[in-house]
Amino acid sequence: MSSRSDLTIMRVCFIIFLLGALVELCDGGITSEYVRARGSDLPDDMPLDSDVFKVPPGPNAPQQVHITQGNHEGNGVIISWVTPSAPGSNTVRYWNENGESKKKQAEATINIYRFYNYTSGYIHHCVIDDLEFDMKYYYEIGCGKWHRRFWFFTPPKPGPDVPYTFGLIGDLGQTYDSNRTLSHYEMNPRKGQAVLFVGDLSYADRYPLHDNNRWDTWGRFVERSVAYQPWIWTAGNHEIDFVPDIGETEPFKPYKNRYHTPYKASGSISPLWYSIKRASAYIIVMSCYSSYGIYTPQYKWLAKEFERVNRTETPWLIVLIHCPFYHSYVHHYMEGETVRVMYEQWFVKYKVDVVFAGHVHAYERSERVSNIAYNIVNGLCEPISDESAPVYITIGDGGNSEGLLTDMMQPQPSYSAFREPSFGHGLLDIKNRTHAYFNWNRNQDGYSVEADSVWLLNRFWRAPEKTLVVA
Ligand SMILES: [Fe+2]
């Protein structure tokens, strides 16, 4: 071969190298270099005799106590608990911090359900919706010597500049990692005031016959947080519990019996999709495992729902949905595609600020992108930068027994700003109508370490400026 040919080949190779480097540069954001130390096995659920699952003392004492928002505005609460062996008292006594002498009371409904060979305890749900905003309340349940007392804070009345801090937890399960995540959330100095939970609670369905005793252990495990601050529930695939082989054909039966939501207050017909206002946020909870196509009840409800959000009252528009639209892990890749095709155009039109999802057992934050131009014939089917689009945050990394997802699409897609397969939790710290700070905190063995953070500029009040990324 002549030296001229060699030179040509070298030139071509050099150009290919340059193009390769350019492609690398043009690809997505950061893939974290942190690699979590792993054992050889998947994380185990904590054993039944773990202290976190301890039954409270006393015969038939209330257990699995949990609260969630009870109306649309935020001055209501649903208080729920289980008594294991008898209905017990269905009365909630409650009072604000200034008035123990003025105790009020409210009555709970009581239900039980059966799931194959399992029969639940007596599940109590009590709606209280006459509370003052921005107030500490105490409540007592159970009777006599074995009653139990808890407290919570109602949020401030909705308003555009009301600061409020939400925790973000998803796909929690009940492993030692789940316990670390919850502990780190509880100890976070930013102090989350309510949790936005993005689905997959107990993972009881991983047990033979979907052993519903693991719903009970999960209820006792998380009580230490959710009895004192509301968790806003989203249904995940591990809540479906559809097992026709054993005659269990009612989807979401354990979940719907145990975890109530204030869906009627937002005009929804299903506890699986609903909305609430809380402080300066308007939160829309969607169900990607219920029908969502055009003309379905969820579709019709969402169409009205986006229209009625008043950003001058609640500037921060947040969507919770279990299955993410944008992530770049191999497992579950594109599972949210059909929902994305249906609803992404509305997220952009109505300038949703941030979408939180779970399902993928890892963390990822997207750039502001949209992919809504495709019309079958125009070929426009790639995500593009879009300042009216939300940031998509995938945070299904609570720590369940299915373990972390570590396989990622390579190279990192351009829509991906940061990704890391570790367990952890997030905090959304809303400062005012224009600024909110989000951070994600990995479980780094015994420590909680802030591994990603971003300043979010409100889409309604600050669009179309750029999102500020803080190193
Ligand atoms: Fe899931």
PDB file of C-alpha atoms in Angstrom, residues 233 235 255 261-264 266-275 284-292 296-302 320:
ATOM      1  CA  TRP A 233     -50.266   7.896  47.781  1.00  0.00           C
ATOM      2  CA  ALA A 235     -50.601   3.302  43.040  1.00  0.00           C
ATOM      3  CA  TYR A 255     -54.323  -1.275  48.522  1.00  0.00           C
ATOM      4  CA  THR A 261     -57.313   9.038  49.238  1.00  0.00           C
ATOM      5  CA  PRO A 262     -59.487  12.184  49.010  1.00  0.00           C
ATOM      6  CA  TYR A 263     -60.429  11.504  45.390  1.00  0.00           C
ATOM      7  CA  LYS A 264     -64.049  12.630  45.554  1.00  0.00           C
ATOM      8  CA  SER A 266     -61.319  16.587  43.193  1.00  0.00           C
ATOM      9  CA  GLY A 267     -64.209  15.139  41.207  1.00  0.00           C
ATOM     10  CA  SER A 268     -62.483  11.825  40.498  1.00  0.00           C
ATOM     11  CA  ILE A 269     -64.430   8.581  40.472  1.00  0.00           C
ATOM     12  CA  SER A 270     -61.461   6.462  41.575  1.00  0.00           C
ATOM     13  CA  PRO A 271     -59.114   6.523  44.576  1.00  0.00           C
ATOM     14  CA  LEU A 272     -56.311   5.742  42.131  1.00  0.00           C
ATOM     15  CA  TRP A 273     -56.302   9.177  40.481  1.00  0.00           C
ATOM     16  CA  TYR A 274     -57.025  12.460  42.206  1.00  0.00           C
ATOM     17  CA  SER A 275     -55.564  15.853  43.022  1.00  0.00           C
ATOM     18  CA  ILE A 284     -52.060  15.616  40.370  1.00  0.00           C
ATOM     19  CA  VAL A 285     -51.814  11.883  41.031  1.00  0.00           C
ATOM     20  CA  MET A 286     -52.254   9.656  37.984  1.00  0.00           C
ATOM     21  CA  SER A 287     -52.726   5.917  37.670  1.00  0.00           C
ATOM     22  CA  CYS A 288     -50.822   4.289  34.827  1.00  0.00           C
ATOM     23  CA  TYR A 289     -52.365   0.895  35.697  1.00  0.00           C
ATOM     24  CA  SER A 290     -55.932   2.076  35.193  1.00  0.00           C
ATOM     25  CA  SER A 291     -57.441   2.845  31.821  1.00  0.00           C
ATOM     26  CA  TYR A 292     -56.147   6.162  30.536  1.00  0.00           C
ATOM     27  CA  THR A 296     -61.868   6.919  29.690  1.00  0.00           C
ATOM     28  CA  PRO A 297     -62.873   8.358  33.075  1.00  0.00           C
ATOM     29  CA  GLN A 298     -59.266   9.195  33.957  1.00  0.00           C
ATOM     30  CA  TYR A 299     -58.769  10.993  30.622  1.00  0.00           C
ATOM     31  CA  LYS A 300     -61.935  13.034  31.008  1.00  0.00           C
ATOM     32  CA  TRP A 301     -61.080  13.906  34.581  1.00  0.00           C
ATOM     33  CA  LEU A 302     -57.532  14.970  33.675  1.00  0.00           C
ATOM     34  CA  LEU A 320     -47.066  11.894  40.416  1.00  0.00           C
TER      35      LEU A 320
END
